[in-house]
């Protein structure tokens, strides 16, 4: 996490590497700190975030969405069940989200929710494509059998499994080897993209 000074704009940077049970509270604290600094935009970095707890992914998505569907689960009969966001948000300002081939599972649910609800533009490369819901059945010989019972589908009906999520804008190759580290070119590109968005947005104070 951190604050990025970019020309005349103050941008926030939030990186999630794993959606653990502690992430929800950590994200809340970081967003409060960043908003105390009066950030004008936020870059959410989900690169190499291999997933974790689906419940944490849903909770973080809920922090950014003012209602709407976060994700749908589709069972083997083709029946969808939607999981919706609450109307209140922790941050409702402009944001961009960085993704790559290491963005998987619960992180893809989060990225798909932000993209399909037009809450955030996705930048980077295609995500991994892991969106199955499985249950483990114990067999008589003591082994276990994983049985797929459903799959995760983005709000617009895109199946995450095997397909992943395509970013709205591809960023340049080669991909940075150490996301969030020194010299991360993609962060610089995201900042430039955010600056362009902010320059296009009307300034309420000027009206």
CSV table of N, CA and C in Angstrom, one decimal, residues 57-159:
chain,number,residue,atom,x,y,z
A,57,UNK,N,-12.6,-12.3,-0.9
A,57,UNK,CA,-12.8,-11.7,-2.2
A,57,UNK,C,-14.1,-11.0,-2.3
A,58,UNK,N,-15.2,-11.6,-1.8
A,58,UNK,CA,-16.5,-11.0,-1.9
A,58,UNK,C,-16.6,-9.8,-1.0
A,59,UNK,N,-15.9,-9.8,0.2
A,59,UNK,CA,-16.0,-8.7,1.1
A,59,UNK,C,-15.2,-7.5,0.5
A,60,UNK,N,-14.1,-7.7,-0.1
A,60,UNK,CA,-13.3,-6.6,-0.7
A,60,UNK,C,-14.1,-6.0,-1.9
A,61,UNK,N,-14.7,-6.9,-2.7
A,61,UNK,CA,-15.5,-6.3,-3.8
A,61,UNK,C,-16.7,-5.5,-3.2
A,62,UNK,N,-17.2,-5.9,-2.1
A,62,UNK,CA,-18.3,-5.2,-1.5
A,62,UNK,C,-17.9,-3.8,-1.0
A,63,UNK,N,-16.6,-3.7,-0.7
A,63,UNK,CA,-16.0,-2.4,-0.2
A,63,UNK,C,-16.1,-1.3,-1.3
A,64,UNK,N,-16.0,-1.8,-2.6
A,64,UNK,CA,-15.9,-0.9,-3.7
A,64,UNK,C,-17.2,-0.7,-4.5
A,65,UNK,N,-18.2,-1.6,-4.3
A,65,UNK,CA,-19.4,-1.6,-5.1
A,65,UNK,C,-20.6,-1.1,-4.3
A,66,UNK,N,-21.3,-0.2,-4.9
A,66,UNK,CA,-22.6,0.3,-4.3
A,66,UNK,C,-23.7,-0.5,-4.8
A,67,UNK,N,-23.9,-1.7,-4.3
A,67,UNK,CA,-24.9,-2.6,-4.8
A,67,UNK,C,-24.5,-3.3,-6.1
A,68,UNK,N,-25.4,-4.0,-6.7
A,68,UNK,CA,-25.1,-4.8,-7.9
A,68,UNK,C,-24.6,-6.2,-7.6
A,69,UNK,N,-24.4,-7.0,-8.6
A,69,UNK,CA,-24.0,-8.4,-8.4
A,69,UNK,C,-22.5,-8.5,-8.3
A,70,UNK,N,-21.9,-9.2,-7.4
A,70,UNK,CA,-20.5,-9.5,-7.3
A,70,UNK,C,-20.1,-10.6,-8.1
A,71,UNK,N,-20.8,-11.7,-8.0
A,71,UNK,CA,-20.5,-12.9,-8.8
A,71,UNK,C,-21.8,-13.8,-8.8
A,72,UNK,N,-21.9,-14.7,-9.7
A,72,UNK,CA,-22.9,-15.7,-9.7
A,72,UNK,C,-22.3,-17.1,-9.7
A,73,UNK,N,-23.0,-18.0,-9.0
A,73,UNK,CA,-22.6,-19.4,-9.0
A,73,UNK,C,-23.5,-20.2,-9.9
A,74,UNK,N,-23.0,-21.0,-10.8
A,74,UNK,CA,-23.8,-21.7,-11.8
A,74,UNK,C,-23.6,-23.2,-11.6
A,75,UNK,N,-24.7,-23.9,-11.2
A,75,UNK,CA,-24.5,-25.4,-10.9
A,75,UNK,C,-24.6,-26.2,-12.2
A,76,UNK,N,-24.5,-27.5,-12.1
A,76,UNK,CA,-24.4,-28.4,-13.3
A,76,UNK,C,-25.7,-28.4,-14.1
A,77,UNK,N,-26.8,-27.9,-13.5
A,77,UNK,CA,-28.0,-27.8,-14.2
A,77,UNK,C,-28.2,-26.5,-14.9
A,78,UNK,N,-27.2,-25.6,-14.8
A,78,UNK,CA,-27.2,-24.3,-15.4
A,78,UNK,C,-28.0,-23.3,-14.7
A,79,UNK,N,-28.3,-23.5,-13.4
A,79,UNK,CA,-29.0,-22.6,-12.6
A,79,UNK,C,-28.1,-21.6,-11.9
A,80,UNK,N,-28.3,-20.3,-12.0
A,80,UNK,CA,-27.4,-19.3,-11.5
A,80,UNK,C,-28.0,-18.8,-10.1
A,81,UNK,N,-27.1,-18.5,-9.2
A,81,UNK,CA,-27.4,-17.9,-7.9
A,81,UNK,C,-26.5,-16.7,-7.7
A,82,UNK,N,-27.1,-15.5,-7.6
A,82,UNK,CA,-26.3,-14.3,-7.5
A,82,UNK,C,-25.9,-14.0,-6.1
A,83,UNK,N,-24.7,-13.4,-5.9
A,83,UNK,CA,-24.3,-12.9,-4.7
A,83,UNK,C,-24.1,-11.4,-4.9
A,84,UNK,N,-24.9,-10.6,-4.1
A,84,UNK,CA,-25.0,-9.2,-4.3
A,84,UNK,C,-24.2,-8.3,-3.3
A,85,UNK,N,-23.8,-7.2,-3.7
A,85,UNK,CA,-23.1,-6.2,-2.9
A,85,UNK,C,-24.1,-5.4,-2.1
A,86,UNK,N,-23.7,-4.9,-0.9
A,86,UNK,CA,-24.4,-3.9,-0.2
A,86,UNK,C,-24.3,-2.5,-0.8
A,87,UNK,N,-25.3,-1.7,-0.5
A,87,UNK,CA,-25.3,-0.3,-1.2
A,87,UNK,C,-24.2,0.6,-0.6
A,88,UNK,N,-23.6,0.3,0.5
A,88,UNK,CA,-22.6,1.2,1.1
A,88,UNK,C,-21.2,0.8,0.6
A,89,UNK,N,-20.3,1.8,0.4
A,89,UNK,CA,-18.9,1.5,0.0
A,89,UNK,C,-17.9,2.2,0.9
A,90,UNK,N,-16.7,1.6,0.9
A,90,UNK,CA,-15.6,2.3,1.7
A,90,UNK,C,-14.9,3.3,0.8
A,91,UNK,N,-14.9,3.0,-0.5
A,91,UNK,CA,-14.2,4.0,-1.4
A,91,UNK,C,-15.0,4.0,-2.7
A,92,UNK,N,-15.4,5.2,-3.2
A,92,UNK,CA,-16.2,5.3,-4.4
A,92,UNK,C,-15.6,6.2,-5.4
A,93,UNK,N,-14.3,6.5,-5.3
A,93,UNK,CA,-13.6,7.3,-6.2
A,93,UNK,C,-13.1,6.6,-7.4
A,94,UNK,N,-12.4,7.2,-8.4
A,94,UNK,CA,-11.9,6.6,-9.5
A,94,UNK,C,-10.9,5.5,-9.2
A,95,UNK,N,-10.9,4.4,-9.9
A,95,UNK,CA,-9.9,3.3,-9.6
A,95,UNK,C,-9.6,2.5,-10.9
A,96,UNK,N,-8.4,2.0,-10.9
A,96,UNK,CA,-7.9,1.1,-11.9
A,96,UNK,C,-7.4,-0.2,-11.2
A,97,UNK,N,-7.4,-1.3,-11.9
A,97,UNK,CA,-7.0,-2.6,-11.3
A,97,UNK,C,-6.0,-3.3,-12.2
A,98,UNK,N,-4.9,-3.7,-11.6
A,98,UNK,CA,-3.9,-4.4,-12.4
A,98,UNK,C,-4.0,-5.9,-12.2
A,99,UNK,N,-4.0,-6.7,-13.3
A,99,UNK,CA,-4.2,-8.1,-13.3
A,99,UNK,C,-3.1,-8.8,-14.2
A,100,UNK,N,-2.9,-10.1,-14.0
A,100,UNK,CA,-2.0,-10.8,-14.9
A,100,UNK,C,-2.3,-12.3,-14.8
A,101,UNK,N,-1.5,-13.1,-15.4
A,101,UNK,CA,-1.8,-14.6,-15.4
A,101,UNK,C,-1.7,-15.2,-14.0
A,102,UNK,N,-1.2,-14.5,-13.0
A,102,UNK,CA,-1.1,-15.0,-11.7
A,102,UNK,C,-2.3,-14.6,-10.8
A,103,UNK,N,-3.2,-13.8,-11.4
A,103,UNK,CA,-4.4,-13.4,-10.7
A,103,UNK,C,-5.4,-14.6,-10.9
A,104,UNK,N,-5.8,-15.2,-9.8
A,104,UNK,CA,-6.6,-16.5,-9.9
A,104,UNK,C,-7.7,-16.5,-8.8
A,105,UNK,N,-8.7,-17.4,-9.1
A,105,UNK,CA,-9.7,-17.8,-8.1
A,105,UNK,C,-10.4,-16.6,-7.5
A,106,UNK,N,-10.3,-16.5,-6.2
A,106,UNK,CA,-11.1,-15.4,-5.5
A,106,UNK,C,-10.7,-14.0,-6.0
A,107,UNK,N,-9.4,-13.9,-6.4
A,107,UNK,CA,-9.0,-12.6,-7.0
A,107,UNK,C,-9.6,-12.3,-8.3
A,108,UNK,N,-9.9,-13.4,-9.1
A,108,UNK,CA,-10.6,-13.2,-10.4
A,108,UNK,C,-12.1,-12.8,-10.1
A,109,UNK,N,-12.7,-13.4,-9.1
A,109,UNK,CA,-14.0,-13.0,-8.7
A,109,UNK,C,-14.1,-11.5,-8.4
A,110,UNK,N,-13.1,-11.0,-7.7
A,110,UNK,CA,-13.0,-9.6,-7.4
A,110,UNK,C,-12.8,-8.7,-8.6
A,111,UNK,N,-11.9,-9.2,-9.5
A,111,UNK,CA,-11.6,-8.4,-10.7
A,111,UNK,C,-12.8,-8.4,-11.6
A,112,UNK,N,-13.4,-9.5,-11.8
A,112,UNK,CA,-14.6,-9.6,-12.6
A,112,UNK,C,-15.8,-8.8,-12.2
A,113,UNK,N,-15.9,-8.7,-10.8
A,113,UNK,CA,-17.0,-7.9,-10.3
A,113,UNK,C,-16.8,-6.4,-10.6
A,114,UNK,N,-15.5,-6.0,-10.4
A,114,UNK,CA,-15.2,-4.6,-10.6
A,114,UNK,C,-15.3,-4.2,-12.1
A,115,UNK,N,-14.9,-5.1,-13.0
A,115,UNK,CA,-15.0,-4.9,-14.4
A,115,UNK,C,-16.5,-4.8,-14.9
A,116,UNK,N,-17.2,-5.9,-14.6
A,116,UNK,CA,-18.6,-6.0,-15.1
A,116,UNK,C,-19.5,-4.9,-14.5
A,117,UNK,N,-19.2,-4.4,-13.3
A,117,UNK,CA,-20.1,-3.4,-12.8
A,117,UNK,C,-19.6,-2.0,-13.2
A,118,UNK,N,-18.6,-2.0,-14.1
A,118,UNK,CA,-18.0,-0.7,-14.6
A,118,UNK,C,-17.5,0.1,-13.5
A,119,UNK,N,-17.0,-0.6,-12.4
A,119,UNK,CA,-16.4,0.2,-11.3
A,119,UNK,C,-14.9,0.5,-11.5
A,120,UNK,N,-14.2,-0.4,-12.2
A,120,UNK,CA,-12.8,-0.2,-12.4
A,120,UNK,C,-12.4,-0.8,-13.8
A,121,UNK,N,-11.6,-0.1,-14.5
A,121,UNK,CA,-10.9,-0.6,-15.7
A,121,UNK,C,-9.8,-1.6,-15.3
A,122,UNK,N,-9.8,-2.7,-16.0
A,122,UNK,CA,-8.7,-3.7,-15.7
A,122,UNK,C,-7.6,-3.5,-16.7
A,123,UNK,N,-6.3,-3.4,-16.2
A,123,UNK,CA,-5.1,-3.2,-17.0
A,123,UNK,C,-4.2,-4.4,-16.8
A,124,UNK,N,-3.5,-4.9,-17.8
A,124,UNK,CA,-2.5,-5.9,-17.6
A,124,UNK,C,-2.6,-7.0,-18.7
A,125,UNK,N,-2.6,-8.3,-18.2
A,125,UNK,CA,-2.8,-9.4,-19.0
A,125,UNK,C,-3.9,-10.3,-18.5
A,126,UNK,N,-4.3,-11.3,-19.4
A,126,UNK,CA,-5.4,-12.2,-19.1
A,126,UNK,C,-5.1,-12.9,-17.7
A,127,UNK,N,-6.2,-13.1,-17.0
A,127,UNK,CA,-6.0,-13.8,-15.7
A,127,UNK,C,-6.0,-15.3,-15.8
A,128,UNK,N,-5.8,-16.0,-14.8
A,128,UNK,CA,-5.5,-17.5,-14.8
A,128,UNK,C,-6.6,-18.3,-15.3
A,129,UNK,N,-7.8,-18.1,-14.8
A,129,UNK,CA,-9.0,-18.9,-15.2
A,129,UNK,C,-9.3,-20.1,-14.2
A,130,UNK,N,-9.5,-19.8,-12.9
A,130,UNK,CA,-9.8,-20.8,-11.9
A,130,UNK,C,-11.1,-20.4,-11.2
A,131,UNK,N,-12.2,-21.1,-11.6
A,131,UNK,CA,-13.5,-20.7,-11.1
A,131,UNK,C,-14.4,-21.8,-10.7
A,132,UNK,N,-13.9,-23.0,-10.2
A,132,UNK,CA,-14.7,-24.1,-9.9
A,132,UNK,C,-15.0,-24.1,-8.4
A,133,UNK,N,-16.2,-24.6,-8.1
A,133,UNK,CA,-16.6,-24.9,-6.7
A,133,UNK,C,-16.6,-26.4,-6.6
A,134,UNK,N,-15.8,-27.0,-5.7
A,134,UNK,CA,-15.6,-28.4,-5.5
A,134,UNK,C,-15.9,-28.9,-4.1
A,135,UNK,N,-16.4,-30.1,-4.0
A,135,UNK,CA,-16.6,-30.7,-2.6
A,135,UNK,C,-15.7,-31.9,-2.6
A,136,UNK,N,-15.2,-32.3,-1.5
A,136,UNK,CA,-14.4,-33.5,-1.3
A,136,UNK,C,-15.2,-34.6,-0.7
A,137,UNK,N,-15.2,-35.7,-1.5
A,137,UNK,CA,-16.0,-36.9,-1.0
A,137,UNK,C,-15.0,-38.0,-0.6
A,138,UNK,N,-15.1,-38.4,0.7
A,138,UNK,CA,-14.2,-39.5,1.2
A,138,UNK,C,-14.6,-40.8,0.7
A,139,UNK,N,-13.6,-41.6,0.2
A,139,UNK,CA,-13.9,-42.9,-0.4
A,139,UNK,C,-13.6,-44.0,0.7
A,140,UNK,N,-14.0,-45.2,0.4
A,140,UNK,CA,-13.9,-46.3,1.4
A,140,UNK,C,-12.4,-46.6,1.7
A,141,UNK,N,-11.5,-46.4,0.7
A,141,UNK,CA,-10.1,-46.7,0.9
A,141,UNK,C,-9.3,-45.6,1.6
A,142,UNK,N,-10.1,-44.6,2.0
A,142,UNK,CA,-9.4,-43.5,2.8
A,142,UNK,C,-9.0,-42.4,1.9
A,143,UNK,N,-9.1,-42.5,0.6
A,143,UNK,CA,-8.7,-41.4,-0.3
A,143,UNK,C,-9.9,-40.5,-0.5
A,144,UNK,N,-9.7,-39.4,-1.2
A,144,UNK,CA,-10.7,-38.4,-1.4
A,144,UNK,C,-10.9,-38.2,-2.9
A,145,UNK,N,-12.1,-37.8,-3.2
A,145,UNK,CA,-12.5,-37.5,-4.6
A,145,UNK,C,-13.1,-36.1,-4.7
A,146,UNK,N,-12.4,-35.2,-5.4
A,146,UNK,CA,-13.0,-33.8,-5.6
A,146,UNK,C,-14.0,-33.8,-6.7
A,147,UNK,N,-15.2,-33.4,-6.3
A,147,UNK,CA,-16.3,-33.4,-7.2
A,147,UNK,C,-16.7,-31.9,-7.5
A,148,UNK,N,-16.7,-31.5,-8.8
A,148,UNK,CA,-17.2,-30.2,-9.1
A,148,UNK,C,-18.7,-30.1,-9.0
A,149,UNK,N,-19.1,-29.1,-8.3
A,149,UNK,CA,-20.6,-28.9,-8.1
A,149,UNK,C,-21.1,-27.7,-8.7
A,150,UNK,N,-20.2,-26.7,-9.0
A,150,UNK,CA,-20.7,-25.4,-9.6
A,150,UNK,C,-19.4,-24.7,-10.0
A,151,UNK,N,-19.7,-23.6,-10.7
A,151,UNK,CA,-18.6,-22.7,-11.1
A,151,UNK,C,-19.0,-21.2,-10.9
A,152,UNK,N,-17.9,-20.4,-10.9
A,152,UNK,CA,-18.2,-19.0,-10.7
A,152,UNK,C,-18.3,-18.3,-12.0
A,153,UNK,N,-19.3,-17.4,-12.1
A,153,UNK,CA,-19.6,-16.7,-13.4
A,153,UNK,C,-19.6,-15.2,-13.0
A,154,UNK,N,-19.0,-14.3,-13.8
A,154,UNK,CA,-19.0,-12.9,-13.5
A,154,UNK,C,-20.4,-12.3,-13.7
A,155,UNK,N,-20.7,-11.1,-13.2
A,155,UNK,CA,-22.0,-10.6,-13.3
A,155,UNK,C,-22.6,-10.5,-14.7
A,156,UNK,N,-21.7,-10.4,-15.7
A,156,UNK,CA,-22.2,-10.4,-17.1
A,156,UNK,C,-22.3,-11.7,-17.7
A,157,UNK,N,-22.1,-12.8,-16.9
A,157,UNK,CA,-22.3,-14.2,-17.4
A,157,UNK,C,-21.0,-14.8,-18.0
A,158,UNK,N,-19.8,-14.2,-17.7
A,158,UNK,CA,-18.6,-14.8,-18.3
A,158,UNK,C,-18.1,-15.9,-17.3
A,159,UNK,N,-17.9,-17.1,-17.9
A,159,UNK,CA,-17.4,-18.2,-17.1
A,159,UNK,C,-15.9,-18.0,-16.8
